mmCIF file of C-alpha atoms in Angstrom:
data_model
loop_
_atom_site.group_PDB
_atom_site.id
_atom_site.type_symbol
_atom_site.label_atom_id
_atom_site.label_comp_id
_atom_site.label_asym_id
_atom_site.label_seq_id
_atom_site.Cartn_x
_atom_site.Cartn_y
_atom_site.Cartn_z
ATOM 1 C CA UNK A 169 -22.556 -5.754 -38.373
ATOM 2 C CA UNK A 170 -20.074 -6.639 -41.061
ATOM 3 C CA UNK A 171 -19.630 -9.802 -43.073
ATOM 4 C CA UNK A 172 -16.104 -11.034 -42.396
ATOM 5 C CA UNK A 173 -15.755 -11.960 -46.061
ATOM 6 C CA UNK A 174 -16.143 -8.405 -47.329
ATOM 7 C CA UNK A 175 -14.000 -6.307 -45.023
ATOM 8 C CA UNK A 176 -11.561 -5.523 -47.844
ATOM 9 C CA UNK A 177 -14.425 -4.133 -49.917
ATOM 10 C CA UNK A 178 -16.108 -1.922 -47.318
ATOM 11 C CA UNK A 179 -15.062 1.248 -49.091
ATOM 12 C CA UNK A 180 -16.234 -0.063 -52.451
ATOM 13 C CA UNK A 181 -19.725 -1.391 -51.756
ATOM 14 C CA UNK A 182 -21.626 -1.856 -54.993
ATOM 15 C CA UNK A 183 -24.755 0.084 -55.809
ATOM 16 C CA UNK A 184 -26.176 -2.435 -58.260
ATOM 17 C CA UNK A 185 -28.682 -4.529 -56.316
ATOM 18 C CA UNK A 186 -29.048 -6.947 -59.211
ATOM 19 C CA UNK A 187 -26.151 -8.916 -57.728
ATOM 20 C CA UNK A 188 -28.178 -9.728 -54.605
ATOM 21 C CA UNK A 189 -29.889 -13.081 -54.122
ATOM 22 C CA UNK A 190 -33.630 -13.082 -54.780
ATOM 23 C CA UNK A 191 -35.749 -13.372 -51.612
ATOM 24 C CA UNK A 192 -38.263 -16.196 -51.446
ATOM 25 C CA UNK A 193 -42.014 -15.602 -51.455
ATOM 26 C CA UNK A 194 -42.311 -15.622 -47.654
ATOM 27 C CA UNK A 195 -39.534 -13.059 -47.305
ATOM 28 C CA UNK A 196 -41.077 -10.836 -49.955
ATOM 29 C CA UNK A 197 -44.441 -10.976 -48.203
ATOM 30 C CA UNK A 198 -42.807 -10.034 -44.906
ATOM 31 C CA UNK A 199 -40.951 -7.153 -46.521
ATOM 32 C CA UNK A 200 -44.138 -5.849 -48.144
ATOM 33 C CA UNK A 201 -45.930 -5.669 -44.791
ATOM 34 C CA UNK A 202 -43.108 -3.567 -43.348
ATOM 35 C CA UNK A 203 -42.919 -1.447 -46.488
ATOM 36 C CA UNK A 204 -46.627 -0.662 -46.176
ATOM 37 C CA UNK A 205 -46.126 0.413 -42.554
ATOM 38 C CA UNK A 206 -43.313 2.754 -43.623
ATOM 39 C CA UNK A 207 -45.363 4.080 -46.551
ATOM 40 C CA UNK A 208 -48.183 5.018 -44.174
ATOM 41 C CA UNK A 209 -45.749 6.844 -41.912
ATOM 42 C CA UNK A 210 -44.281 8.684 -44.913
ATOM 43 C CA UNK A 211 -47.790 9.737 -45.925
ATOM 44 C CA UNK A 212 -48.619 10.914 -42.400
ATOM 45 C CA UNK A 213 -45.335 12.869 -42.270
ATOM 46 C CA UNK A 214 -46.230 14.834 -45.395
ATOM 47 C CA UNK A 215 -44.535 12.789 -48.109
ATOM 48 C CA UNK A 216 -41.010 12.223 -46.795
ATOM 49 C CA UNK A 217 -39.422 10.740 -43.688
ATOM 50 C CA UNK A 218 -36.129 11.451 -41.922
ATOM 51 C CA UNK A 219 -33.749 8.612 -42.827
ATOM 52 C CA UNK A 220 -33.040 7.948 -39.139
ATOM 53 C CA UNK A 221 -36.729 7.125 -38.686
ATOM 54 C CA UNK A 222 -36.743 4.971 -41.829
ATOM 55 C CA UNK A 223 -33.712 3.047 -40.513
ATOM 56 C CA UNK A 224 -35.354 2.680 -37.100
ATOM 57 C CA UNK A 225 -38.429 1.096 -38.669
ATOM 58 C CA UNK A 226 -36.467 -1.060 -41.113
ATOM 59 C CA UNK A 227 -34.370 -2.544 -38.310
ATOM 60 C CA UNK A 228 -36.542 -2.389 -35.197
ATOM 61 C CA UNK A 229 -40.261 -2.093 -36.034
ATOM 62 C CA UNK A 230 -41.925 -4.534 -33.573
ATOM 63 C CA UNK A 231 -42.279 -7.969 -35.141
ATOM 64 C CA UNK A 232 -41.281 -6.711 -38.594
ATOM 65 C CA UNK A 233 -37.901 -4.956 -38.459
ATOM 66 C CA UNK A 234 -34.736 -6.814 -39.329
ATOM 67 C CA UNK A 235 -33.670 -7.286 -35.714
ATOM 68 C CA UNK A 236 -37.184 -7.753 -34.370
ATOM 69 C CA UNK A 237 -38.393 -10.513 -36.690
ATOM 70 C CA UNK A 238 -37.387 -14.172 -36.518
ATOM 71 C CA UNK A 239 -34.863 -14.109 -39.339
ATOM 72 C CA UNK A 240 -31.482 -15.861 -39.222
ATOM 73 C CA UNK A 241 -28.949 -13.031 -39.119
ATOM 74 C CA UNK A 242 -25.650 -14.305 -37.762
ATOM 75 C CA UNK A 243 -23.213 -16.907 -39.041
ATOM 76 C CA UNK A 244 -22.870 -18.841 -42.269
ATOM 77 C CA UNK A 245 -26.627 -19.283 -42.670
ATOM 78 C CA UNK A 246 -27.403 -15.624 -42.015
ATOM 79 C CA UNK A 247 -26.375 -12.327 -43.560
ATOM 80 C CA UNK A 248 -23.064 -11.530 -41.844
ATOM 81 C CA UNK A 249 -20.456 -12.872 -39.437
ATOM 82 C CA UNK A 250 -19.294 -10.990 -36.357
ATOM 83 C CA UNK A 251 -16.015 -11.530 -34.501
ATOM 84 C CA UNK A 252 -17.536 -13.795 -31.793
ATOM 85 C CA UNK A 253 -19.060 -15.990 -34.507
ATOM 86 C CA UNK A 254 -15.610 -16.837 -35.891
ATOM 87 C CA UNK A 255 -14.601 -18.710 -32.750
ATOM 88 C CA UNK A 256 -13.729 -18.152 -29.097
ATOM 89 C CA UNK A 257 -10.472 -16.178 -29.474
ATOM 90 C CA UNK A 258 -12.150 -12.757 -29.551
ATOM 91 C CA UNK A 259 -14.029 -13.472 -26.314
ATOM 92 C CA UNK A 260 -10.972 -14.991 -24.643
ATOM 93 C CA UNK A 261 -8.907 -11.872 -25.381
ATOM 94 C CA UNK A 262 -11.725 -9.707 -24.086
ATOM 95 C CA UNK A 263 -11.802 -11.776 -20.904
ATOM 96 C CA UNK A 264 -8.087 -11.190 -20.353
ATOM 97 C CA UNK A 265 -8.727 -7.443 -20.594
ATOM 98 C CA UNK A 266 -11.631 -7.712 -18.160
ATOM 99 C CA UNK A 267 -9.876 -9.685 -15.421
ATOM 100 C CA UNK A 268 -7.632 -6.927 -13.963
ATOM 101 C CA UNK A 269 -10.489 -4.443 -14.221
ATOM 102 C CA UNK A 270 -12.832 -6.765 -12.327
ATOM 103 C CA UNK A 271 -10.168 -7.356 -9.696
ATOM 104 C CA UNK A 272 -10.060 -3.609 -9.079
ATOM 105 C CA UNK A 273 -13.849 -3.340 -9.050
ATOM 106 C CA UNK A 274 -14.360 -6.226 -6.672
ATOM 107 C CA UNK A 275 -17.943 -7.504 -6.716
ATOM 108 C CA UNK A 276 -18.605 -6.444 -10.314
ATOM 109 C CA UNK A 277 -21.127 -7.141 -13.047
ATOM 110 C CA UNK A 278 -20.840 -7.371 -16.817
ATOM 111 C CA UNK A 279 -23.380 -5.779 -19.159
ATOM 112 C CA UNK A 280 -23.367 -6.845 -22.797
ATOM 113 C CA UNK A 281 -25.397 -4.586 -25.065
ATOM 114 C CA UNK A 282 -26.969 -6.308 -28.066
ATOM 115 C CA UNK A 283 -25.701 -9.861 -27.574
ATOM 116 C CA UNK A 284 -26.543 -11.146 -31.055
ATOM 117 C CA UNK A 285 -26.549 -14.938 -31.144
ATOM 118 C CA UNK A 286 -25.169 -15.220 -27.608
ATOM 119 C CA UNK A 287 -21.773 -16.462 -28.830
ATOM 120 C CA UNK A 288 -19.802 -13.733 -27.054
ATOM 121 C CA UNK A 289 -21.711 -14.200 -23.795
ATOM 122 C CA UNK A 290 -21.115 -17.953 -23.745
ATOM 123 C CA UNK A 291 -17.411 -17.761 -24.572
ATOM 124 C CA UNK A 292 -16.729 -14.771 -22.317
ATOM 125 C CA UNK A 293 -18.386 -16.455 -19.331
ATOM 126 C CA UNK A 294 -16.484 -19.680 -20.005
ATOM 127 C CA UNK A 295 -13.127 -17.897 -20.142
ATOM 128 C CA UNK A 296 -13.832 -15.751 -17.087
ATOM 129 C CA UNK A 297 -14.643 -18.942 -15.198
ATOM 130 C CA UNK A 298 -11.298 -20.425 -16.266
ATOM 131 C CA UNK A 299 -9.575 -17.260 -15.052
ATOM 132 C CA UNK A 300 -11.517 -17.435 -11.765
ATOM 133 C CA UNK A 301 -13.090 -14.027 -12.274
ATOM 134 C CA UNK A 302 -16.771 -14.620 -12.964
ATOM 135 C CA UNK A 303 -19.016 -11.567 -12.671
ATOM 136 C CA UNK A 304 -21.697 -11.445 -10.023
ATOM 137 C CA UNK A 305 -24.298 -11.069 -12.799
ATOM 138 C CA UNK A 306 -23.952 -11.099 -16.568
ATOM 139 C CA UNK A 307 -26.594 -8.718 -17.873
ATOM 140 C CA UNK A 308 -27.722 -8.692 -21.503
ATOM 141 C CA UNK A 309 -29.541 -5.642 -22.806
ATOM 142 C CA UNK A 310 -31.530 -7.034 -25.713
ATOM 143 C CA UNK A 311 -34.725 -5.576 -27.167
ATOM 144 C CA UNK A 312 -35.459 -8.403 -29.619
ATOM 145 C CA UNK A 313 -37.550 -11.202 -28.110
ATOM 146 C CA UNK A 314 -36.399 -13.524 -30.891
ATOM 147 C CA UNK A 315 -32.722 -12.879 -30.174
ATOM 148 C CA UNK A 316 -33.271 -13.256 -26.426
ATOM 149 C CA UNK A 317 -34.656 -16.711 -27.022
ATOM 150 C CA UNK A 318 -31.709 -17.667 -29.221
ATOM 151 C CA UNK A 319 -29.253 -16.325 -26.671
ATOM 152 C CA UNK A 320 -30.896 -18.278 -23.854
ATOM 153 C CA UNK A 321 -30.822 -21.470 -25.911
ATOM 154 C CA UNK A 322 -27.149 -21.054 -26.728
ATOM 155 C CA UNK A 323 -26.175 -20.387 -23.134
ATOM 156 C CA UNK A 324 -28.197 -23.377 -21.946
ATOM 157 C CA UNK A 325 -26.440 -25.602 -24.484
ATOM 158 C CA UNK A 326 -22.865 -24.334 -24.125
ATOM 159 C CA UNK A 327 -22.540 -23.175 -20.503
ATOM 160 C CA UNK A 328 -25.568 -24.626 -18.693
ATOM 161 C CA UNK A 329 -23.898 -24.331 -15.281
ATOM 162 C CA UNK A 330 -23.399 -20.580 -15.810
ATOM 163 C CA UNK A 331 -26.732 -19.737 -17.424
ATOM 164 C CA UNK A 332 -28.276 -18.776 -14.065
ATOM 165 C CA UNK A 333 -25.851 -15.844 -13.834
ATOM 166 C CA UNK A 334 -27.397 -14.253 -16.931
ATOM 167 C CA UNK A 335 -30.235 -11.746 -16.688
ATOM 168 C CA UNK A 336 -31.892 -9.902 -19.569
ATOM 169 C CA UNK A 337 -32.736 -6.213 -19.427
ATOM 170 C CA UNK A 338 -35.207 -4.120 -21.422
ATOM 171 C CA UNK A 339 -33.519 -0.833 -20.559
ATOM 172 C CA UNK A 340 -30.233 0.415 -19.174
ATOM 173 C CA UNK A 341 -29.624 -0.553 -15.541
ATOM 174 C CA UNK A 342 -30.363 1.894 -12.764
ATOM 175 C CA UNK A 343 -27.708 4.464 -11.824
ATOM 176 C CA UNK A 344 -24.971 2.978 -9.664
ATOM 177 C CA UNK A 345 -23.793 0.251 -12.076
ATOM 178 C CA UNK A 346 -20.356 -1.130 -11.174
ATOM 179 C CA UNK A 347 -18.671 -3.270 -13.755
ATOM 180 C CA UNK A 348 -17.799 -3.614 -17.412
ATOM 181 C CA UNK A 349 -20.049 -2.720 -20.329
ATOM 182 C CA UNK A 350 -19.337 -4.499 -23.629
ATOM 183 C CA UNK A 351 -20.824 -3.165 -26.863
ATOM 184 C CA UNK A 352 -19.547 -5.163 -29.839
ATOM 185 C CA UNK A 353 -20.946 -3.933 -33.177
ATOM 186 C CA UNK A 354 -23.777 -2.042 -31.505
ATOM 187 C CA UNK A 355 -23.215 1.601 -32.452
ATOM 188 C CA UNK A 356 -23.081 0.840 -36.183
ATOM 189 C CA UNK A 357 -26.679 -0.417 -36.130
ATOM 190 C CA UNK A 358 -28.108 2.675 -34.447
ATOM 191 C CA UNK A 359 -30.198 4.853 -36.799
ATOM 192 C CA UNK A 360 -28.290 7.719 -38.396
ATOM 193 C CA UNK A 361 -29.254 10.944 -40.100
ATOM 194 C CA UNK A 362 -27.949 11.331 -43.621
ATOM 195 C CA UNK A 363 -26.990 14.625 -45.250
ATOM 196 C CA UNK A 364 -25.562 15.940 -48.483
ATOM 197 C CA UNK A 365 -24.253 19.129 -50.068
ATOM 198 C CA UNK A 366 -26.449 20.116 -53.003
ATOM 199 C CA UNK A 367 -25.943 23.322 -54.982
ATOM 200 C CA UNK A 368 -23.683 24.531 -52.198
ATOM 201 C CA UNK A 369 -26.327 24.087 -49.491
ATOM 202 C CA UNK A 370 -26.589 21.581 -46.658
ATOM 203 C CA UNK A 371 -29.488 19.199 -47.256
ATOM 204 C CA UNK A 372 -30.973 16.466 -45.097
ATOM 205 C CA UNK A 373 -31.547 13.229 -47.005
ATOM 206 C CA UNK A 374 -35.038 11.896 -46.336
ATOM 207 C CA UNK A 375 -36.929 8.930 -47.781
ATOM 208 C CA UNK A 376 -40.042 9.171 -49.972
ATOM 209 C CA UNK A 377 -42.175 6.704 -51.954
ATOM 210 C CA UNK A 378 -42.326 7.115 -55.719
ATOM 211 C CA UNK A 379 -43.144 4.827 -58.643
ATOM 212 C CA UNK A 380 -43.412 1.707 -56.513
ATOM 213 C CA UNK A 381 -40.237 2.103 -54.490
ATOM 214 C CA UNK A 382 -38.489 4.070 -51.775
ATOM 215 C CA UNK A 383 -36.347 6.949 -53.051
ATOM 216 C CA UNK A 384 -34.109 9.645 -51.588
ATOM 217 C CA UNK A 385 -35.572 13.119 -51.143
ATOM 218 C CA UNK A 386 -33.340 16.080 -50.224
ATOM 219 C CA UNK A 387 -34.795 18.785 -47.964
ATOM 220 C CA UNK A 388 -33.134 21.820 -46.353
ATOM 221 C CA UNK A 389 -31.332 20.862 -43.147
ATOM 222 C CA UNK A 390 -32.839 22.211 -39.952
ATOM 223 C CA UNK A 391 -30.889 24.697 -37.881
ATOM 224 C CA UNK A 392 -29.974 22.188 -35.169
ATOM 225 C CA UNK A 393 -28.422 19.740 -37.640
ATOM 226 C CA UNK A 394 -26.592 22.566 -39.407
ATOM 227 C CA UNK A 395 -25.051 23.736 -36.149
ATOM 228 C CA UNK A 396 -23.890 20.260 -35.156
ATOM 229 C CA UNK A 397 -22.284 19.613 -38.538
ATOM 230 C CA UNK A 398 -20.688 23.063 -38.721
ATOM 231 C CA UNK A 399 -18.832 22.232 -35.502
ATOM 232 C CA UNK A 400 -17.440 19.022 -36.993
ATOM 233 C CA UNK A 401 -16.458 19.822 -40.562
ATOM 234 C CA UNK A 402 -15.844 22.904 -42.659
ATOM 235 C CA UNK A 403 -18.974 22.878 -44.805
ATOM 236 C CA UNK A 404 -17.567 25.635 -47.012
ATOM 237 C CA UNK A 405 -14.840 23.279 -48.256
ATOM 238 C CA UNK A 406 -17.040 20.220 -48.768
ATOM 239 C CA UNK A 407 -17.540 19.490 -52.489
ATOM 240 C CA UNK A 408 -20.966 19.558 -54.091
ATOM 241 C CA UNK A 409 -22.579 16.128 -54.105
ATOM 242 C CA UNK A 410 -20.829 15.060 -50.889
ATOM 243 C CA UNK A 411 -22.858 12.603 -48.746
ATOM 244 C CA UNK A 412 -22.276 11.422 -45.196
ATOM 245 C CA UNK A 413 -23.989 10.462 -41.941
ATOM 246 C CA UNK A 414 -24.165 11.581 -38.329
ATOM 247 C CA UNK A 415 -25.118 9.265 -35.463
ATOM 248 C CA UNK A 416 -26.775 11.447 -32.847
ATOM 249 C CA UNK A 417 -28.539 8.438 -31.326
ATOM 250 C CA UNK A 418 -25.234 6.722 -30.529
ATOM 251 C CA UNK A 419 -24.003 9.880 -28.839
ATOM 252 C CA UNK A 420 -27.195 10.088 -26.776
ATOM 253 C CA UNK A 421 -26.844 6.415 -25.822
ATOM 254 C CA UNK A 422 -23.308 6.997 -24.563
ATOM 255 C CA UNK A 423 -24.453 9.925 -22.448
ATOM 256 C CA UNK A 424 -27.192 7.727 -20.984
ATOM 257 C CA UNK A 425 -24.695 4.947 -20.302
ATOM 258 C CA UNK A 426 -22.389 7.416 -18.589
ATOM 259 C CA UNK A 427 -25.253 8.501 -16.339
ATOM 260 C CA UNK A 428 -25.685 4.979 -14.910
ATOM 261 C CA UNK A 429 -21.985 3.999 -14.679
ATOM 262 C CA UNK A 430 -20.766 4.674 -11.150
ATOM 263 C CA UNK A 431 -17.449 2.812 -11.405
ATOM 264 C CA UNK A 432 -16.167 0.777 -14.323
ATOM 265 C CA UNK A 433 -15.339 0.645 -18.021
ATOM 266 C CA UNK A 434 -17.275 0.761 -21.284
ATOM 267 C CA UNK A 435 -15.628 -1.172 -24.126
ATOM 268 C CA UNK A 436 -16.807 -0.228 -27.613
ATOM 269 C CA UNK A 437 -15.800 -2.440 -30.540
ATOM 270 C CA UNK A 438 -16.945 -1.361 -33.975
ATOM 271 C CA UNK A 439 -15.838 -0.362 -37.444
ATOM 272 C CA UNK A 440 -15.170 3.283 -38.093
ATOM 273 C CA UNK A 441 -12.722 6.177 -38.073
ATOM 274 C CA UNK A 442 -11.661 9.309 -36.279
ATOM 275 C CA UNK A 443 -13.320 12.525 -37.452
ATOM 276 C CA UNK A 444 -10.745 13.669 -40.019
ATOM 277 C CA UNK A 445 -10.827 10.331 -41.789
ATOM 278 C CA UNK A 446 -14.564 9.822 -41.404
ATOM 279 C CA UNK A 447 -15.460 13.145 -43.031
ATOM 280 C CA UNK A 448 -12.602 13.112 -45.555
ATOM 281 C CA UNK A 449 -13.585 14.664 -48.867
ATOM 282 C CA UNK A 450 -12.637 11.468 -50.707
ATOM 283 C CA UNK A 451 -15.219 9.514 -48.678
ATOM 284 C CA UNK A 452 -17.882 11.398 -50.597
ATOM 285 C CA UNK A 453 -20.594 8.716 -50.716
ATOM 286 C CA UNK A 454 -20.921 8.224 -46.975
ATOM 287 C CA UNK A 455 -20.481 4.968 -45.076
ATOM 288 C CA UNK A 456 -23.899 3.288 -45.220
ATOM 289 C CA UNK A 457 -23.532 -0.439 -45.760
ATOM 290 C CA UNK A 458 -26.140 -3.185 -46.073
ATOM 291 C CA UNK A 459 -25.834 -6.962 -45.804
ATOM 292 C CA UNK A 460 -28.079 -9.624 -47.255
ATOM 293 C CA UNK A 461 -26.992 -13.265 -47.366
ATOM 294 C CA UNK A 462 -23.308 -12.333 -47.081
ATOM 295 C CA UNK A 463 -23.511 -9.798 -49.892
ATOM 296 C CA UNK A 464 -22.570 -6.188 -49.156
ATOM 297 C CA UNK A 465 -24.082 -3.233 -50.988
ATOM 298 C CA UNK A 466 -24.946 0.412 -50.318
ATOM 299 C CA UNK A 467 -28.697 0.688 -50.950
ATOM 300 C CA UNK A 468 -30.706 0.742 -47.713
ATOM 301 C CA UNK A 469 -33.986 1.460 -49.531
ATOM 302 C CA UNK A 470 -34.490 -2.083 -50.836
ATOM 303 C CA UNK A 471 -35.261 -5.389 -49.091
ATOM 304 C CA UNK A 472 -36.726 -3.550 -46.087
ATOM 305 C CA UNK A 473 -36.836 -5.812 -43.067
ATOM 306 C CA UNK A 474 -34.701 -8.441 -44.794
ATOM 307 C CA UNK A 475 -31.273 -6.821 -44.756
ATOM 308 C CA UNK A 476 -29.003 -5.280 -42.179
ATOM 309 C CA UNK A 477 -28.318 -1.538 -42.461
ATOM 310 C CA UNK A 478 -25.244 -0.052 -40.802
ATOM 311 C CA UNK A 479 -23.139 3.078 -40.753
ATOM 312 C CA UNK A 480 -19.496 3.350 -39.735
ATOM 313 C CA UNK A 481 -18.801 4.953 -36.360
ATOM 314 C CA UNK A 482 -17.287 8.423 -36.049
ATOM 315 C CA UNK A 483 -15.216 7.702 -32.951
ATOM 316 C CA UNK A 484 -14.249 11.301 -32.269
ATOM 317 C CA UNK A 485 -17.919 12.101 -31.659
ATOM 318 C CA UNK A 486 -18.205 9.091 -29.351
ATOM 319 C CA UNK A 487 -15.201 10.251 -27.311
ATOM 320 C CA UNK A 488 -16.572 13.794 -27.099
ATOM 321 C CA UNK A 489 -20.015 12.642 -25.983
ATOM 322 C CA UNK A 490 -18.505 10.393 -23.317
ATOM 323 C CA UNK A 491 -16.028 12.902 -21.925
ATOM 324 C CA UNK A 492 -18.682 15.636 -21.889
ATOM 325 C CA UNK A 493 -20.713 13.236 -19.733
ATOM 326 C CA UNK A 494 -17.885 12.857 -17.245
ATOM 327 C CA UNK A 495 -16.179 9.697 -18.490
ATOM 328 C CA UNK A 496 -12.447 9.356 -19.146
ATOM 329 C CA UNK A 497 -11.110 8.201 -22.501
ATOM 330 C CA UNK A 498 -8.860 5.312 -21.430
ATOM 331 C CA UNK A 499 -7.781 4.045 -24.836
ATOM 332 C CA UNK A 500 -8.447 3.871 -28.567
ATOM 333 C CA UNK A 501 -6.736 1.517 -30.967
ATOM 334 C CA UNK A 502 -7.232 -0.974 -33.787
ATOM 335 C CA UNK A 503 -8.810 -4.347 -33.095
ATOM 336 C CA UNK A 504 -5.601 -6.047 -34.226
ATOM 337 C CA UNK A 505 -3.483 -4.153 -31.687
ATOM 338 C CA UNK A 506 -6.033 -4.701 -28.908
ATOM 339 C CA UNK A 507 -6.203 -8.454 -29.480
ATOM 340 C CA UNK A 508 -2.422 -8.775 -29.807
ATOM 341 C CA UNK A 509 -1.901 -6.925 -26.513
ATOM 342 C CA UNK A 510 -4.331 -9.327 -24.858
ATOM 343 C CA UNK A 511 -2.408 -12.382 -26.055
ATOM 344 C CA UNK A 512 -4.345 -13.707 -29.036
ATOM 345 C CA UNK A 513 -1.287 -15.497 -30.437
ATOM 346 C CA UNK A 514 -0.448 -17.116 -27.112
ATOM 347 C CA UNK A 515 -4.041 -18.192 -26.602
ATOM 348 C CA UNK A 516 -4.049 -19.881 -29.995
ATOM 349 C CA UNK A 517 -0.815 -21.700 -29.175
ATOM 350 C CA UNK A 518 -2.336 -23.413 -26.138
ATOM 351 C CA UNK A 519 -5.528 -24.969 -27.457
ATOM 352 C CA UNK A 520 -7.518 -27.410 -25.410
ATOM 353 C CA UNK A 521 -7.837 -29.576 -28.502
ATOM 354 C CA UNK A 522 -4.476 -30.717 -30.005
ATOM 355 C CA UNK A 523 -6.100 -31.715 -33.310
ATOM 356 C CA UNK A 524 -4.008 -30.136 -36.142
ATOM 357 C CA UNK A 525 -7.195 -29.220 -37.963
ATOM 358 C CA UNK A 526 -8.127 -27.161 -34.940
ATOM 359 C CA UNK A 527 -4.774 -25.393 -35.147
ATOM 360 C CA UNK A 528 -5.428 -24.484 -38.779
ATOM 361 C CA UNK A 529 -8.871 -23.170 -37.856
ATOM 362 C CA UNK A 530 -7.345 -21.047 -35.084
ATOM 363 C CA UNK A 531 -4.823 -19.552 -37.494
ATOM 364 C CA UNK A 532 -7.617 -18.681 -39.918
ATOM 365 C CA UNK A 533 -9.547 -17.106 -37.056
ATOM 366 C CA UNK A 534 -6.544 -14.965 -36.094
ATOM 367 C CA UNK A 535 -6.127 -13.817 -39.699
ATOM 368 C CA UNK A 536 -9.748 -12.695 -39.997
ATOM 369 C CA UNK A 537 -9.621 -10.896 -36.663
ATOM 370 C CA UNK A 538 -6.287 -9.145 -37.136
ATOM 371 C CA UNK A 539 -5.224 -8.752 -40.772
ATOM 372 C CA UNK A 540 -5.604 -5.180 -42.096
ATOM 373 C CA UNK A 541 -7.628 -6.292 -45.101
ATOM 374 C CA UNK A 542 -9.996 -8.251 -42.847
ATOM 375 C CA UNK A 543 -11.173 -6.913 -39.461
ATOM 376 C CA UNK A 544 -7.875 -5.889 -37.931
ATOM 377 C CA UNK A 545 -7.568 -2.277 -39.072
ATOM 378 C CA UNK A 546 -11.081 -1.071 -39.859
ATOM 379 C CA UNK A 547 -12.425 -2.273 -36.511
ATOM 380 C CA UNK A 548 -11.462 -0.119 -33.542
ATOM 381 C CA UNK A 549 -11.664 -0.577 -29.790
ATOM 382 C CA UNK A 550 -12.417 2.355 -27.489
ATOM 383 C CA UNK A 551 -12.355 2.220 -23.688
ATOM 384 C CA UNK A 552 -14.220 4.772 -21.572
ATOM 385 C CA UNK A 553 -14.202 4.684 -17.796
ATOM 386 C CA UNK A 554 -15.124 6.241 -14.504
ATOM 387 C CA UNK A 555 -13.011 5.947 -11.352
ATOM 388 C CA UNK A 556 -10.605 3.341 -12.776
ATOM 389 C CA UNK A 557 -6.893 3.190 -11.861
ATOM 390 C CA UNK A 558 -5.920 -0.127 -13.476
ATOM 391 C CA UNK A 559 -3.915 0.269 -16.733
ATOM 392 C CA UNK A 560 -5.706 -0.958 -19.832
ATOM 393 C CA UNK A 561 -3.657 -3.888 -21.167
ATOM 394 C CA UNK A 562 -5.313 -3.800 -24.579
ATOM 395 C CA UNK A 563 -3.823 -0.402 -25.435
ATOM 396 C CA UNK A 564 -0.207 -1.025 -24.421
ATOM 397 C CA UNK A 565 0.972 -1.917 -27.938
ATOM 398 C CA UNK A 566 -0.727 0.983 -29.687
ATOM 399 C CA UNK A 567 -2.799 3.913 -28.442
ATOM 400 C CA UNK A 568 -4.454 6.134 -31.059
ATOM 401 C CA UNK A 569 -6.137 8.646 -28.784
ATOM 402 C CA UNK A 570 -3.998 11.342 -30.388
ATOM 403 C CA UNK A 571 -5.633 10.629 -33.759
ATOM 404 C CA UNK A 572 -9.102 11.510 -32.545
#
């Protein structure tokens, strides 16, 4: 997840945590309980823990992790703002991309993975109803009980007549799924492994506990990790001190999603780069980014359980994992180009509310979604499909598959 106010600073996240707001006593107590759980696991693991496991616990430990506990995460009162939280334009554009695909599929479903506050589900259902193309069922794959409750409340308030179409899942659907899968800012929150080059050798960056705080601990990379990285970047040319991440869990998730998709499209929307840009030598500090009360910084080892932790997506790896699993890469482009191709400007010009203040708000929404220094360039959209013949409207203005 990314705060819409800091998109222009994503490559320059500050290390100094002194600029962060001070948590209140209740938050600190919550964080300490989770920290103790992680400390015990570090002890049991022999003194250091793979960062992917640390990130998994920090975000998803039952009842304690950032996404599992009852903390306000989305919107102005939370820690970050996602595209659906800005207004309905993002969802309306997405609906216009979905309509021709659903017409080809016939009796199709929609599966949203990680539905956040429920804003995208509510607005997407509303627009699909207006376009007379409602899905048979709108599935939401959501592991957080707290977020499920918030999503259900939002749907009941905003689209009560459509709420019965929504069903929540604990796991991926059974093989044979026909429809459209939407994953908006999902891959970035999946736990990553972190690595560095130290004294010319590939090291895995683990987490240890020293002097009252979590610290980085470098250990020799295992053979499997070394082989994967050697196939993706020339380690011999990487400068000493270089740090980056690899998201093997996201790749595994895509392979699992491919295994259940019989006919349809997976739409991935997230911030990231193709491989050459992702592993560029000038991006030598990696892409980890944390958010706490709309402040961005690059230290995931503080405020455990209270802050979001993300890593940019390496889209080349996502495309490779999907195509190896039998899917077809249907398109890859910037969010700005995708939204423009799906008529974001025209949608804003025909508001249901003629209030001029609403028009100003719509223009501000378009700017945040499409300007290069906001979400427009850093965020990418990737479409992966099986058995689809319908052209993908969202990639007609710009298709960057050649850059992967």
